[in-house]
CSV table of C-alpha atoms in Angstrom, one decimal:
chain,number,residue,atom,x,y,z
A,17,MET,CA,0.0,-0.3,-0.2
A,18,ASP,CA,0.6,3.6,-0.5
A,19,CYS,CA,0.6,7.0,1.0
A,20,LYS,CA,-2.4,8.2,-1.0
A,21,THR,CA,-4.4,4.9,-0.3
A,22,ALA,CA,-3.2,4.7,3.3
A,23,CYS,CA,-5.2,8.1,3.3
A,24,VAL,CA,-8.1,7.0,1.4
A,25,LEU,CA,-8.8,4.8,4.1
A,26,MET,CA,-7.1,7.0,7.5
A,27,SER,CA,-11.1,8.0,8.7
A,28,ALA,CA,-12.2,4.5,7.7
A,29,ALA,CA,-9.8,3.1,9.9
A,30,VAL,CA,-10.4,5.4,12.9
A,31,ASP,CA,-13.8,4.8,12.6
A,32,GLY,CA,-13.2,0.7,12.2
A,33,GLU,CA,-15.0,1.6,9.0
A,34,ILE,CA,-12.6,-1.0,7.8
A,35,SER,CA,-12.8,-4.4,6.3
A,36,PHE,CA,-10.4,-6.9,7.8
A,37,THR,CA,-8.1,-6.9,4.4
A,38,GLU,CA,-7.5,-3.3,4.7
A,39,GLU,CA,-7.3,-2.6,7.4
A,40,GLN,CA,-3.7,-4.7,7.6
A,41,ASP,CA,-2.2,-3.9,4.5
A,42,PHE,CA,-2.6,-0.4,6.3
A,43,LEU,CA,-1.1,-1.4,9.9
A,44,LEU,CA,1.5,-2.0,7.7
A,45,HIS,CA,1.5,0.4,5.7
A,46,LEU,CA,1.4,2.7,9.3
A,47,SER,CA,4.6,0.2,9.7
A,48,GLN,CA,7.0,1.4,8.0
A,49,CYS,CA,5.7,5.5,7.1
A,50,LYS,CA,6.3,7.4,10.1
A,51,ARG,CA,3.9,10.1,8.1
A,52,CYS,CA,1.3,8.6,7.3
A,53,ARG,CA,2.0,6.7,11.2
A,54,GLU,CA,2.0,10.4,12.5
A,55,GLU,CA,-1.3,11.6,10.1
A,56,PHE,CA,-3.8,7.9,12.0
A,57,ASP,CA,-2.4,9.6,15.1
A,58,ASP,CA,-3.3,13.4,15.2
A,59,ALA,CA,-6.4,11.7,13.1
A,60,LYS,CA,-7.8,9.5,16.4
A,61,LYS,CA,-6.1,12.0,18.8
A,62,THR,CA,-8.5,15.0,16.4
A,63,LYS,CA,-11.8,12.9,16.8
A,64,MET,CA,-11.5,11.9,20.9
A,65,ILE,CA,-11.2,15.6,21.4
A,66,ILE,CA,-14.2,16.1,19.4
A,67,LYS,CA,-16.0,14.2,21.5
A,68,GLU,CA,-14.7,14.6,24.8
A,69,ARG,CA,-14.8,18.2,24.2
A,70,ILE,CA,-18.2,19.4,22.8
A,71,ILE,CA,-20.7,19.9,25.6
A,72,ARG,CA,-24.1,17.7,25.2
A,73,PHE,CA,-27.1,19.8,26.5
A,74,ARG,CA,-29.9,19.0,27.6
A,75,ALA,CA,-33.2,20.5,25.9
A,76,PRO,CA,-35.3,22.5,27.8
A,77,GLN,CA,-37.5,21.0,30.3
A,78,ALA,CA,-40.6,23.5,28.3
A,79,LEU,CA,-39.7,20.8,24.5
A,80,ILE,CA,-39.8,17.8,26.9
A,81,THR,CA,-42.7,17.7,28.6
A,82,THR,CA,-44.3,19.4,25.1
A,83,ILE,CA,-42.4,15.7,23.3
A,84,MET,CA,-43.6,13.5,26.1
A,85,GLN,CA,-47.1,15.0,25.4
A,86,LEU,CA,-47.9,13.5,22.0
A,87,THR,CA,-47.0,9.7,24.0
A,88,ASP,CA,-48.4,9.3,27.3
A,89,PHE,CA,-50.0,11.2,30.2
A,90,ASN,CA,-47.7,10.4,33.0
A,91,THR,CA,-45.5,13.0,31.2
A,92,ARG,CA,-43.1,12.7,34.8
A,93,GLU,CA,-43.1,9.0,35.7
A,94,THR,CA,-42.6,8.0,32.0
A,95,GLU,CA,-39.8,11.1,30.7
A,96,GLU,CA,-37.5,10.2,33.9
A,97,THR,CA,-37.3,6.2,33.0
A,98,LEU,CA,-36.7,7.1,28.8
A,99,LEU,CA,-34.4,10.2,29.2
A,100,TYR,CA,-32.7,10.0,32.8
A,101,GLU,CA,-31.8,6.6,33.4
B,4,MET,CA,-51.9,22.1,24.1
B,5,TRP,CA,-50.4,21.5,20.3
B,6,ALA,CA,-49.5,24.7,18.3
B,7,ILE,CA,-50.3,24.0,14.7
B,8,ILE,CA,-47.1,24.0,12.4
B,9,ARG,CA,-47.6,23.2,9.2
B,10,ILE,CA,-45.0,20.2,7.9
B,11,HIS,CA,-43.6,19.6,4.4
B,12,LEU,CA,-42.3,16.4,2.9
B,13,GLU,CA,-39.1,16.4,1.5
B,14,PRO,CA,-38.6,12.8,-0.9
B,15,GLY,CA,-34.9,10.9,0.4
B,16,ARG,CA,-34.9,7.4,1.1
B,17,PHE,CA,-36.3,7.2,3.8
B,18,GLN,CA,-40.6,5.1,2.8
B,19,ILE,CA,-41.7,8.7,5.4
B,20,MET,CA,-40.6,11.3,2.3
B,21,ASP,CA,-43.4,9.5,0.2
B,22,LYS,CA,-46.3,9.5,1.4
B,23,PRO,CA,-48.4,13.1,0.4
B,24,ALA,CA,-48.4,15.8,2.5
B,25,PRO,CA,-50.8,16.8,5.1
B,26,THR,CA,-52.6,19.0,5.0
B,27,HIS,CA,-53.8,19.0,8.4
B,28,GLN,CA,-52.6,17.8,11.8
B,29,THR,CA,-52.9,15.3,14.0
B,30,ASN,CA,-56.0,14.7,15.9
B,31,ILE,CA,-54.3,13.9,19.3
B,32,PRO,CA,-56.3,12.8,22.0
B,33,THR,CA,-56.3,14.0,25.0
B,34,LYS,CA,-57.2,12.4,27.7
B,35,LYS,CA,-55.0,8.4,27.8
B,36,GLU,CA,-58.2,6.6,28.5
B,37,ALA,CA,-59.3,7.8,25.9
B,38,LEU,CA,-56.7,6.1,23.3
B,39,PRO,CA,-57.4,3.1,20.8
B,40,ARG,CA,-55.0,0.0,21.9
B,41,GLU,CA,-53.3,0.7,19.0
B,42,GLU,CA,-53.0,4.2,19.7
B,43,ARG,CA,-51.5,3.5,23.1
B,44,GLN,CA,-49.6,0.9,21.5
B,45,LYS,CA,-48.3,3.6,18.6
B,46,GLN,CA,-47.0,6.1,21.7
B,47,LEU,CA,-45.1,2.5,23.7
B,48,GLU,CA,-42.5,1.7,20.9
B,49,PHE,CA,-42.9,5.5,20.0
B,50,GLN,CA,-41.3,6.2,23.1
B,51,ASN,CA,-39.5,3.5,22.9
B,52,GLU,CA,-37.6,3.8,19.4
B,53,ALA,CA,-38.1,7.6,19.7
B,54,VAL,CA,-38.4,9.7,22.6
B,55,VAL,CA,-35.6,8.1,24.4
B,56,HIS,CA,-33.1,10.5,22.1
B,57,LEU,CA,-34.7,13.3,22.0
B,58,HIS,CA,-31.7,14.9,23.6
B,59,SER,CA,-29.7,14.3,20.9
B,60,LEU,CA,-31.3,15.5,18.6
B,61,TYR,CA,-32.6,18.8,20.3
B,62,ASN,CA,-27.8,19.5,19.7
B,63,TYR,CA,-27.7,18.5,17.2
B,64,ALA,CA,-30.5,21.7,16.4
B,65,LEU,CA,-28.5,23.2,18.4
B,66,HIS,CA,-25.1,23.4,16.4
B,67,ILE,CA,-27.3,24.2,13.0
B,68,THR,CA,-29.6,26.8,13.6
B,69,MET,CA,-27.2,27.7,16.3
B,70,ASN,CA,-30.1,29.3,17.9
B,71,PRO,CA,-32.4,28.1,21.1
B,72,ASP,CA,-35.8,29.6,20.2
B,73,ASP,CA,-34.9,27.4,16.5
B,74,ALA,CA,-33.6,24.0,18.2
B,75,GLU,CA,-36.9,23.8,19.1
B,76,ASP,CA,-39.6,24.5,17.1
B,77,LEU,CA,-37.5,22.2,14.6
B,78,VAL,CA,-37.2,19.4,18.2
B,79,GLN,CA,-41.1,19.0,18.1
B,80,GLU,CA,-41.6,19.4,14.0
B,81,THR,CA,-40.1,16.1,14.0
B,82,TYR,CA,-40.6,15.0,16.7
B,83,LEU,CA,-44.7,15.8,15.2
B,84,LYS,CA,-43.7,14.7,11.8
B,85,ALA,CA,-42.0,11.4,13.6
B,86,TYR,CA,-44.9,10.0,15.0
B,87,ARG,CA,-47.8,11.2,12.6
B,88,PHE,CA,-46.0,8.9,10.8
B,89,PHE,CA,-44.2,6.3,12.6
B,90,ASN,CA,-46.5,3.5,10.8
B,91,SER,CA,-43.3,4.3,8.0
B,92,PHE,CA,-40.4,4.0,10.0
B,93,GLU,CA,-38.8,0.5,8.9
B,94,ARG,CA,-38.6,-1.3,12.5
B,95,GLY,CA,-35.2,-2.6,13.5
B,96,THR,CA,-33.1,-0.2,10.6
B,97,ASN,CA,-32.1,3.0,13.2
B,98,CYS,CA,-34.3,5.2,14.4
B,99,LYS,CA,-31.4,8.0,15.3
B,100,ALA,CA,-30.6,8.4,12.2
B,101,TRP,CA,-33.9,9.0,11.0
B,102,LEU,CA,-35.0,11.3,13.2
B,103,PHE,CA,-32.3,13.1,12.2
B,104,LYS,CA,-33.7,13.0,8.6
B,105,ILE,CA,-36.4,14.0,9.9
B,106,LEU,CA,-34.6,16.1,11.6
B,107,LYS,CA,-32.1,17.5,9.0
B,108,ASN,CA,-35.0,17.8,6.0
B,109,ASN,CA,-37.1,20.2,7.9
B,110,TYR,CA,-34.7,22.5,8.5
B,111,ILE,CA,-33.7,22.2,4.4
B,112,ASN,CA,-37.0,23.3,4.5
B,113,ARG,CA,-37.0,25.9,6.4
B,114,PHE,CA,-34.6,28.3,5.1
B,115,ARG,CA,-35.6,27.9,1.8
B,116,LYS,CA,-39.1,29.3,2.7
B,117,ASN,CA,-36.7,31.6,4.8
B,118,SER,CA,-34.8,32.7,2.0
B,119,LYS,CA,-31.7,32.6,4.4
B,120,GLU,CA,-28.7,30.6,3.4
B,121,PRO,CA,-27.5,28.0,5.9
B,122,GLY,CA,-23.0,27.4,7.1
B,123,LYS,CA,-24.1,31.6,7.5
B,124,VAL,CA,-23.6,32.8,11.0
B,125,ASP,CA,-23.5,35.2,13.7
B,126,TYR,CA,-20.3,34.9,15.5
B,127,ASP,CA,-20.7,37.4,18.1
B,128,LEU,CA,-24.1,35.5,18.7
B,129,ILE,CA,-23.1,32.1,18.6
B,130,LYS,CA,-20.1,33.8,21.8
B,131,ASP,CA,-22.9,35.4,23.3
B,132,PHE,CA,-24.6,32.2,23.6
B,133,TYR,CA,-22.2,29.5,25.1
B,134,HIS,CA,-21.2,31.9,27.2
B,135,SER,CA,-24.9,32.2,28.3
B,136,ILE,CA,-26.2,28.6,28.2
B,137,LYS,CA,-21.8,26.3,29.0
B,138,ASP,CA,-21.4,24.0,31.5
B,139,THR,CA,-18.4,25.2,33.4
B,140,ARG,CA,-16.7,22.1,33.6
B,141,ARG,CA,-13.3,22.5,33.3
B,142,ASP,CA,-11.3,18.3,34.0
B,143,SER,CA,-8.5,19.8,36.2
B,144,SER,CA,-7.3,16.8,36.9
B,145,GLU,CA,-6.1,16.0,33.0
B,146,ALA,CA,-3.4,14.5,34.1
B,147,ASP,CA,-2.2,14.0,29.9
B,148,THR,CA,0.1,16.4,29.3
B,149,ASP,CA,-0.3,17.3,25.9
B,150,TYR,CA,-1.6,21.1,24.5
B,151,PHE,CA,-4.9,19.1,21.8
B,152,TYR,CA,-6.9,18.0,26.3
B,153,SER,CA,-5.9,21.1,27.3
B,154,LEU,CA,-8.2,22.7,24.6
B,155,LEU,CA,-11.5,23.2,26.4
B,156,HIS,CA,-15.0,23.4,24.5
B,157,GLU,CA,-14.2,26.4,23.5
B,158,GLU,CA,-11.9,26.3,21.6
B,159,VAL,CA,-13.2,23.8,20.1
B,160,TYR,CA,-16.5,24.4,19.1
B,161,GLN,CA,-14.9,27.3,17.8
B,162,ALA,CA,-12.5,26.0,15.7
B,163,LEU,CA,-15.9,22.8,14.8
B,164,LEU,CA,-17.1,25.9,13.1
B,165,SER,CA,-15.2,27.3,11.2
B,166,LEU,CA,-15.0,24.5,9.5
B,167,PRO,CA,-16.6,25.0,6.3
B,168,GLU,CA,-20.8,23.2,6.3
B,169,GLU,CA,-19.9,19.9,4.1
B,170,PHE,CA,-17.1,18.9,7.0
B,171,ARG,CA,-18.5,20.4,9.5
B,172,GLU,CA,-21.9,18.0,9.3
B,173,VAL,CA,-20.4,14.6,8.5
B,174,ILE,CA,-17.5,15.2,11.6
B,175,GLN,CA,-20.6,16.0,13.5
B,176,LEU,CA,-22.6,13.2,12.5
B,177,CYS,CA,-19.6,10.2,12.8
B,178,ASP,CA,-18.1,12.2,15.9
B,179,ILE,CA,-20.7,13.7,18.6
B,180,GLU,CA,-23.5,11.3,17.1
B,181,GLY,CA,-21.5,8.3,17.1
B,182,PHE,CA,-23.3,7.5,13.1
B,183,THR,CA,-22.0,4.5,10.7
B,184,TYR,CA,-20.9,6.3,7.0
B,185,GLU,CA,-23.9,4.8,5.9
B,186,GLU,CA,-26.6,6.2,7.5
B,187,ILE,CA,-24.6,9.2,7.2
B,188,ALA,CA,-24.0,9.3,3.1
B,189,ASN,CA,-27.8,8.5,3.2
B,190,MET,CA,-28.4,12.0,6.0
B,191,VAL,CA,-25.5,13.9,3.4
B,192,ASP,CA,-27.5,12.2,0.8
B,193,SER,CA,-23.1,11.3,-0.6
B,194,PRO,CA,-22.0,8.2,-1.3
B,195,ILE,CA,-20.0,6.5,1.4
B,196,GLY,CA,-16.5,7.6,-0.5
B,197,THR,CA,-17.9,10.9,0.2
B,198,VAL,CA,-18.3,10.9,3.3
B,199,ARG,CA,-14.7,9.2,4.1
B,200,SER,CA,-13.0,11.4,2.2
B,201,ARG,CA,-14.6,14.2,4.3
B,202,LEU,CA,-14.5,13.6,7.2
B,203,TYR,CA,-10.3,12.8,5.9
B,204,ARG,CA,-10.7,16.3,5.3
B,205,GLY,CA,-12.0,17.5,7.7
B,206,ARG,CA,-10.5,16.3,10.7
B,207,LYS,CA,-6.9,17.4,9.2
B,208,LEU,CA,-8.8,20.9,8.7
B,209,LEU,CA,-10.1,20.7,12.1
B,210,ARG,CA,-6.5,19.5,13.6
B,211,ALA,CA,-5.1,22.7,12.0
B,212,GLN,CA,-7.5,24.8,13.7
B,213,LEU,CA,-6.5,23.0,17.1
B,214,GLU,CA,-2.6,23.8,16.4
B,215,GLY,CA,-4.3,27.1,16.0
B,216,TYR,CA,-5.4,28.1,18.6
B,217,ALA,CA,-3.2,25.8,21.1
B,218,LYS,CA,-0.5,28.6,19.5
B,219,LYS,CA,-2.4,31.6,20.2
B,220,TYR,CA,-2.8,30.6,24.4
B,221,GLY,CA,0.5,29.8,24.2
B,222,LEU,CA,0.4,25.8,24.5
B,223,ASN,CA,3.2,23.8,23.7
B,224,THR,CA,1.9,22.1,20.1
B,225,ASP,CA,5.6,19.9,19.8
B,226,ASN,CA,4.1,16.4,19.3
B,227,ASP,CA,7.0,14.5,20.8
B,228,GLN,CA,5.7,14.3,24.3
């Protein structure tokens, strides 16, 4: 595998969207190419930092109540079971 | 009570999108005991399949609208539409992906109707908004000395916002929401190969932006740590 092919497979390798055979070839290339290895590490870190640092907000209570009323009328009890457990 | 919301359907890959647009709001029963058994079963299934994704949907709506009121409206419209056409949802497939697709179509439709251009954002507004509602958690026990881990939500968020929409979108869907490439390809109406290359290029751009922030704040950006 050359660097160009490794770049095509880079994101798929980070995300586990790569076939077993492709992964074997990809890892073999990384073991021989420092530049692609560093790029792969950077891509993995970038994914991790996004996952860890982007704050998740809770939906406002008024919205939760409205949506819960769509599907149930014991709102509080069901809401706690569905959204906070 | 429910606000009357006009819902338009767009063509798409999900079955729901192929239905003709309804002409009036579905009447939602107001008393639990008055519900037919089938309706009650539909409610229960909808709760377990769809309502559980409410927070994710709200976060996605916030990211694309940059406005809490618009995000609420968008999520509400999405659930109303999803509930009405829940019978069209293909059981066994990813309901979260189905809901995101509906939300995205609603969003596009809304922009078209308002003649606005998606992607043009007011950065000052976003900054104020995020400062007003941001979580103040800071991980002071962070042991990793890599500058990457010293960056906080604001820097990472601004870096993400700075990306062209086509890259930001796939990163959000993949890294924040955890969708598969196939699901993302369906949502953005592009082949899987395009999703893959956008993720690759998007992450490279993001990395460059984050390095820029790190240098600005005097953090060590050497790789050899």
